[in-house]
Structure formats: structure tokens, C-alpha cells
mmCIF file with all atom_site columns, C-alpha atoms in Angstrom:
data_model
loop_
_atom_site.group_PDB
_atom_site.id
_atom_site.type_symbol
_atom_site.label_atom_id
_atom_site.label_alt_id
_atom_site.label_comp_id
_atom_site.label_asym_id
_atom_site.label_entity_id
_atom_site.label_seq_id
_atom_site.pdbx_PDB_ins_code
_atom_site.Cartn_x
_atom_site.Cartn_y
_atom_site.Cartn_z
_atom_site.occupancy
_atom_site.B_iso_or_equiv
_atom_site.pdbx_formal_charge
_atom_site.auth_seq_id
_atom_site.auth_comp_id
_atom_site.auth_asym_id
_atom_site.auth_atom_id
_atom_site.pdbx_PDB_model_num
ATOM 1   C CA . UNK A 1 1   ? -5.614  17.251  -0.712  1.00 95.00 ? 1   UNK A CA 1
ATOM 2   C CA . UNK A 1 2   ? -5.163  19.353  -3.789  1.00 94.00 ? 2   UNK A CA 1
ATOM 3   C CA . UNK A 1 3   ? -2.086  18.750  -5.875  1.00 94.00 ? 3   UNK A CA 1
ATOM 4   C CA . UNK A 1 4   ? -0.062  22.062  -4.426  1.00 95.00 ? 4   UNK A CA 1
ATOM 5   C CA . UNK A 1 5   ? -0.780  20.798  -1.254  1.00 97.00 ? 5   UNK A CA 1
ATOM 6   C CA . UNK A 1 6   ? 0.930   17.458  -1.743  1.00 97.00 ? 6   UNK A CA 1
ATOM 7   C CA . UNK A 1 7   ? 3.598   19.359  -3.040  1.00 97.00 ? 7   UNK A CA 1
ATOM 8   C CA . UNK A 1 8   ? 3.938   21.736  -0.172  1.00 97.00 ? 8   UNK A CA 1
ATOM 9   C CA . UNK A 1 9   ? 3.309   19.339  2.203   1.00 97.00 ? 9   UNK A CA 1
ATOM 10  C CA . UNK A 1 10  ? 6.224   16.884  0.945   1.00 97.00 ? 10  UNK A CA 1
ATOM 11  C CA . UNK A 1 11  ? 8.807   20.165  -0.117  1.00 96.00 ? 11  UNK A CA 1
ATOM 12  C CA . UNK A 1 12  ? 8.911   18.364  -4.070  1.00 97.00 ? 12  UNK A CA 1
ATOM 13  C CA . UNK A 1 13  ? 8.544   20.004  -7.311  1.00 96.00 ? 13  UNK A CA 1
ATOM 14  C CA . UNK A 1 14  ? 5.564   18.768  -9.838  1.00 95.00 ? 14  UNK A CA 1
ATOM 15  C CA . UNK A 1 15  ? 7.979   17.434  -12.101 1.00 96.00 ? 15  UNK A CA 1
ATOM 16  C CA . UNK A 1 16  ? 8.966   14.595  -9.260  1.00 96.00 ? 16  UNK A CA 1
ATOM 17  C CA . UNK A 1 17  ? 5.237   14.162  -8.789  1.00 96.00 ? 17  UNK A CA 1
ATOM 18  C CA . UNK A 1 18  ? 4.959   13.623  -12.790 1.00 96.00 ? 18  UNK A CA 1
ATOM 19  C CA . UNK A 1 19  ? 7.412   11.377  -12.914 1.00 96.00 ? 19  UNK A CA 1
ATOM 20  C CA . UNK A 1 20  ? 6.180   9.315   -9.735  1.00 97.00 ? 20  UNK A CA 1
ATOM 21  C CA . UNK A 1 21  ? 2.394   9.154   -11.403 1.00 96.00 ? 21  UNK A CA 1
ATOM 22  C CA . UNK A 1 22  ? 4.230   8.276   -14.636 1.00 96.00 ? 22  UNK A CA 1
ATOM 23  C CA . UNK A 1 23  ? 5.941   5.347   -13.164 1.00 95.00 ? 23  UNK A CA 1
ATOM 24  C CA . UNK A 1 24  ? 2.675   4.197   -11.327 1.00 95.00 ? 24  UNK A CA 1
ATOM 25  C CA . UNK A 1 25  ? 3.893   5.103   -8.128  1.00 96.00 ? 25  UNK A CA 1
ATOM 26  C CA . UNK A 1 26  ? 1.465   7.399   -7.011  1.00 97.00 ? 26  UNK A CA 1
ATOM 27  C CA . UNK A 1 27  ? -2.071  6.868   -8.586  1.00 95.00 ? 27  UNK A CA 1
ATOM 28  C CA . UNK A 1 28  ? -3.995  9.937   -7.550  1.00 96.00 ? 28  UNK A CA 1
ATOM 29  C CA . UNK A 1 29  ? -8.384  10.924  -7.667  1.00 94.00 ? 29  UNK A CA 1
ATOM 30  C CA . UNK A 1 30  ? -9.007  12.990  -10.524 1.00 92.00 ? 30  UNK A CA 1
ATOM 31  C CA . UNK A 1 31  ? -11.710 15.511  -10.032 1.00 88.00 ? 31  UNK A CA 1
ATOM 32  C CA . UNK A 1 32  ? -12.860 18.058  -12.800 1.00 88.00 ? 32  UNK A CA 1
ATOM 33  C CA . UNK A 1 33  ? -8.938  17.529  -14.210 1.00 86.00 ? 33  UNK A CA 1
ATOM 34  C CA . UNK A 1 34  ? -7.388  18.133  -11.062 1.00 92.00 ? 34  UNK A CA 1
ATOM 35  C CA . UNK A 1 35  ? -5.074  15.729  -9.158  1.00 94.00 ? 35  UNK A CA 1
ATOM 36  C CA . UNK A 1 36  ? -6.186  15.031  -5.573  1.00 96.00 ? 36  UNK A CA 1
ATOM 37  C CA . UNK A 1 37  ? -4.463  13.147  -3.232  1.00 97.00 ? 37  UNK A CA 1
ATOM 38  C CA . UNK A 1 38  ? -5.144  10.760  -0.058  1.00 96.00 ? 38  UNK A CA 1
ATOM 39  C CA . UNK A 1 39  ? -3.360  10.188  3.125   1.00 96.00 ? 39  UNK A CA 1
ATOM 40  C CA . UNK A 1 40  ? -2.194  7.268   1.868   1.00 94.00 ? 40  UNK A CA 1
ATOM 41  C CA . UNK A 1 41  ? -0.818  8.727   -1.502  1.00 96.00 ? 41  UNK A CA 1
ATOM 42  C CA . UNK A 1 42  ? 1.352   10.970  1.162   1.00 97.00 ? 42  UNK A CA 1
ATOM 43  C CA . UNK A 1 43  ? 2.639   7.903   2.976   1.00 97.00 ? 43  UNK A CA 1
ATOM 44  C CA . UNK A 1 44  ? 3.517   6.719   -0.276  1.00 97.00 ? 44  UNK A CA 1
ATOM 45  C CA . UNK A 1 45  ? 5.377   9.758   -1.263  1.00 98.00 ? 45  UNK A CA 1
ATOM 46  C CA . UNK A 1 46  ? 7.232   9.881   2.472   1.00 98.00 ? 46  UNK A CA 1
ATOM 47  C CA . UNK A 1 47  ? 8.636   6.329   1.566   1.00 98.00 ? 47  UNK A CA 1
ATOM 48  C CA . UNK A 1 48  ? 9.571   6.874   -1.891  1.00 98.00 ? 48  UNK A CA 1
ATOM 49  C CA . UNK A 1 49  ? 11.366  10.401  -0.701  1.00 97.00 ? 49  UNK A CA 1
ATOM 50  C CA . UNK A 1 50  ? 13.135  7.826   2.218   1.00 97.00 ? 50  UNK A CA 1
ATOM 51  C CA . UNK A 1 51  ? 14.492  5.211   -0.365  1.00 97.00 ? 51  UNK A CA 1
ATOM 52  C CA . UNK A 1 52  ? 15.540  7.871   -2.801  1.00 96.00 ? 52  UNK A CA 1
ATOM 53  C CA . UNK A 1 53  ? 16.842  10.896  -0.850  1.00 95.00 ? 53  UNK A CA 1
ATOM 54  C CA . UNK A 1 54  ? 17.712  8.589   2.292   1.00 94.00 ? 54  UNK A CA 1
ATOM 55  C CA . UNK A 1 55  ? 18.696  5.430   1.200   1.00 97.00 ? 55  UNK A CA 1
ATOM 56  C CA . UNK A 1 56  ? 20.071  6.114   -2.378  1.00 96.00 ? 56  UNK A CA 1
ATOM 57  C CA . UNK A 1 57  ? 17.787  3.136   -4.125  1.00 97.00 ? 57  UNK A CA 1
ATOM 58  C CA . UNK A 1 58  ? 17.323  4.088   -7.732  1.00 97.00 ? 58  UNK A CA 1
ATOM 59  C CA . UNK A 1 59  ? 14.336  3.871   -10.376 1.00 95.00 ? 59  UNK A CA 1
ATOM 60  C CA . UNK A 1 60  ? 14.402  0.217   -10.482 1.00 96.00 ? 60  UNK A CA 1
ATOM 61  C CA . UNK A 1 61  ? 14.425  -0.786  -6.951  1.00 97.00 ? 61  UNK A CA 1
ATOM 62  C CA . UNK A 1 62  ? 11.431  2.000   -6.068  1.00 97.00 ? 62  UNK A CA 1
ATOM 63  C CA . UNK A 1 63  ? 9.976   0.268   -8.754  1.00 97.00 ? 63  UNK A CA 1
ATOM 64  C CA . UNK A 1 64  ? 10.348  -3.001  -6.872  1.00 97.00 ? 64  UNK A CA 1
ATOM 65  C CA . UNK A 1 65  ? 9.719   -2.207  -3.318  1.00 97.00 ? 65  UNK A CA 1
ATOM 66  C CA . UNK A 1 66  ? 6.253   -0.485  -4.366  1.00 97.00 ? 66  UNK A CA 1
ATOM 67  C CA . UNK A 1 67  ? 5.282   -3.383  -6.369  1.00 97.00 ? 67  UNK A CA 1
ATOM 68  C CA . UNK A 1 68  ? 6.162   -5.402  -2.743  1.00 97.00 ? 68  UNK A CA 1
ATOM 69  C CA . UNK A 1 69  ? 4.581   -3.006  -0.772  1.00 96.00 ? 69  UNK A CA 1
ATOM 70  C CA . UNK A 1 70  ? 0.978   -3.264  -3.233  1.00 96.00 ? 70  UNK A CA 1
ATOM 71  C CA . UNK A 1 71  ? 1.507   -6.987  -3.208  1.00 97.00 ? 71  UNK A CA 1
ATOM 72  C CA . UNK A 1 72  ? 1.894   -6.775  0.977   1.00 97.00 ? 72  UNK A CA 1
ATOM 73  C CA . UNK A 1 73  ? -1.275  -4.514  1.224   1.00 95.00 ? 73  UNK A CA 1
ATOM 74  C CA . UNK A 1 74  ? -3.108  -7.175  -1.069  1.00 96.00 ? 74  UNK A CA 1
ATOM 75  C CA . UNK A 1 75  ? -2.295  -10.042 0.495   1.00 97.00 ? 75  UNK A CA 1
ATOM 76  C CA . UNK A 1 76  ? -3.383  -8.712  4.069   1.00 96.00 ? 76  UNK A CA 1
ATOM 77  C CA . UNK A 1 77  ? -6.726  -7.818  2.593   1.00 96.00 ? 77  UNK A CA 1
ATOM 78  C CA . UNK A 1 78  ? -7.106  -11.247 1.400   1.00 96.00 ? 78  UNK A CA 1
ATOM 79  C CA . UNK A 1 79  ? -5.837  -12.281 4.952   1.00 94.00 ? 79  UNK A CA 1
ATOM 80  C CA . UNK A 1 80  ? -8.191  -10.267 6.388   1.00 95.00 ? 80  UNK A CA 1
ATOM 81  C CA . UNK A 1 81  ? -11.676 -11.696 4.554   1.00 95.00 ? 81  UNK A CA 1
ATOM 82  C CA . UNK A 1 82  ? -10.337 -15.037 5.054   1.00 91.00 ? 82  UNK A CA 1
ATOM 83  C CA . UNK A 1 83  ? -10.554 -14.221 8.637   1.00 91.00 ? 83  UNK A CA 1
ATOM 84  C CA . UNK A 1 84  ? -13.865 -12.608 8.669   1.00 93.00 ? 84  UNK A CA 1
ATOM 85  C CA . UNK A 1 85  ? -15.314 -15.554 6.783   1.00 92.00 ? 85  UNK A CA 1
ATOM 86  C CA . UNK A 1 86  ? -13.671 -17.843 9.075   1.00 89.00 ? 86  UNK A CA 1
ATOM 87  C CA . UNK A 1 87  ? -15.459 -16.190 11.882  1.00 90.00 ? 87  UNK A CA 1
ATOM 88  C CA . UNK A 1 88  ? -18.830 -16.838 10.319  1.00 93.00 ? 88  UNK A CA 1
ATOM 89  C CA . UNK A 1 89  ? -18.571 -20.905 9.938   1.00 91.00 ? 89  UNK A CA 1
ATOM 90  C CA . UNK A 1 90  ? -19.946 -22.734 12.757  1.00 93.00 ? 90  UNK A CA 1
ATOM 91  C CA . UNK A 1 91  ? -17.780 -23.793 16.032  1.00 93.00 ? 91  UNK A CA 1
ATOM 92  C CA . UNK A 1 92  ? -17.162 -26.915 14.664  1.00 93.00 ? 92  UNK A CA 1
ATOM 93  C CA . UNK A 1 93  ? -15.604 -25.751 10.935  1.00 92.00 ? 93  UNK A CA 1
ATOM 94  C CA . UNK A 1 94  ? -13.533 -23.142 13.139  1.00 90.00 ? 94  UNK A CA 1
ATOM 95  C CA . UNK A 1 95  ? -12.127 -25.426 15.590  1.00 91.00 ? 95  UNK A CA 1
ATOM 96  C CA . UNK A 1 96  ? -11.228 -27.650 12.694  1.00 91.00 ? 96  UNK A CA 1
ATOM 97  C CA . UNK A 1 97  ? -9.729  -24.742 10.940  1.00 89.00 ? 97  UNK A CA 1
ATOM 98  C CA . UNK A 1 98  ? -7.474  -23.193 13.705  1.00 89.00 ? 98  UNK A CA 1
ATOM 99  C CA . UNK A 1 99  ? -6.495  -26.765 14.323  1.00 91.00 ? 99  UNK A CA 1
ATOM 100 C CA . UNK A 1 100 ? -5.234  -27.344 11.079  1.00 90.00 ? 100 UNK A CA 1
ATOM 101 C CA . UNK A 1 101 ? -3.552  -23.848 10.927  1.00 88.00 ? 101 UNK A CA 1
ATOM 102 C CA . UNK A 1 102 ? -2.145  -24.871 14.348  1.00 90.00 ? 102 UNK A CA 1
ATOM 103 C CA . UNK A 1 103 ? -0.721  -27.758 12.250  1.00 91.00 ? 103 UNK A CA 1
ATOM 104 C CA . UNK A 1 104 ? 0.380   -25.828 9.368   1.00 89.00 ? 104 UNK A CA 1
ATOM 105 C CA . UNK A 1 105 ? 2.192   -23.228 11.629  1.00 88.00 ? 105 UNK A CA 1
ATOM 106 C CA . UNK A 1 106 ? 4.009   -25.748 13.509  1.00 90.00 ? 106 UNK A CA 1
ATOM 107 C CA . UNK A 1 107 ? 5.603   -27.294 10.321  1.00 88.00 ? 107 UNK A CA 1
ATOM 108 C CA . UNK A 1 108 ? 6.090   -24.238 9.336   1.00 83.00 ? 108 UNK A CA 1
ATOM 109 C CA . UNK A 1 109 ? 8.076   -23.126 12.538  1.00 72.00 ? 109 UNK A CA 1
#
């Protein structure tokens, strides 16, 4: 999606969308000079309009709860090729794995 049709899409002026590249917020393609935007740059946008139209969080805590949010999205991608190389031991290194997650969980808990 083109950069007026972020804009349009969201109702926001470029100057917000300046400011929320500027502040690392928003990191959109750049093709031949021109912004373009994903579906998950417009999620992005939908929760940063929530906390600061919605919610009344300021600079600082957007700021914050995006840094959370990338460090969330990292850590489930990490989660997930644990998983996947999990999957690819033998039974016997699985078994021994889920047991000692088991383990972990139920200390945990």
C-alpha cells in the first residue's frame, strides 16, 4: 500500500506518519523513493492511534510498548524455531525434552 493509502486508510495526516517513521515506529519498504506499507505496518498504526487517541499514553510510553511489542514478536519467533528444531530430534531427545519442560513448567507454576 502506497503512502496516501495508509493515510486514507488510517484518517492521519503525513506529518503523524513522519513523526511515527522518525521515532522508529513504523519502518516502511522504500521503492523508487516512495514509502510503501504492509499489513502489518497498518496494525501497527491502529495500535499506536489506540494508545494515543484512546488511551492518552504519550511519546514515551508508545515508545515503550512498541519496543515490548518488537521484543514479543521476537521472542515468539525464537519460540517458534526452537519448536521446529525440537520436532526434528529423535523420539528419544524429544521425550527427554518435553519431560524436562514438563519439569520446568511445574516449578514454574
Amino acid at each position: 500500500m502506497n503512502d496516501l493509502e495508509f493515510r486514507r486508510t488510517l484518517k492521519i495526516d503525513v506529518t503523524v506518519v513522519d513523526v511515527w517513521i522518525e521515532q522508529g515506529w513504523l519502518i516502511p519498504e522504500a521503492h523508487d523513493g516512495d514509502r510503501e506499507f504492509r499489513d502489518d505496518d497498518v496494525a501497527r498504526a491502529r495500535l499506536i492511534l489506540d494508545l494515543t487517541r484512546d488511551m492518552g499514553v504519550n511519546e514515551a510510553g508508545v515508545d515503550l510498548i512498541m519496543d515490548l511489542v518488537d521484543q514479543i514478536h521476537g521472542l515468539r519467533g525464537t519460540v517458534r524455531d526452537m519448536l521446529g528444531a525440537m520436532e526434528q530430534q529423535d523420539d528419544d531427545v524429544r521425550r527427554r525434552l518435553r519431560h524436562k519442560l514438563d519439569a520446568l513448567s511445574a516449578r514454574a507454576g
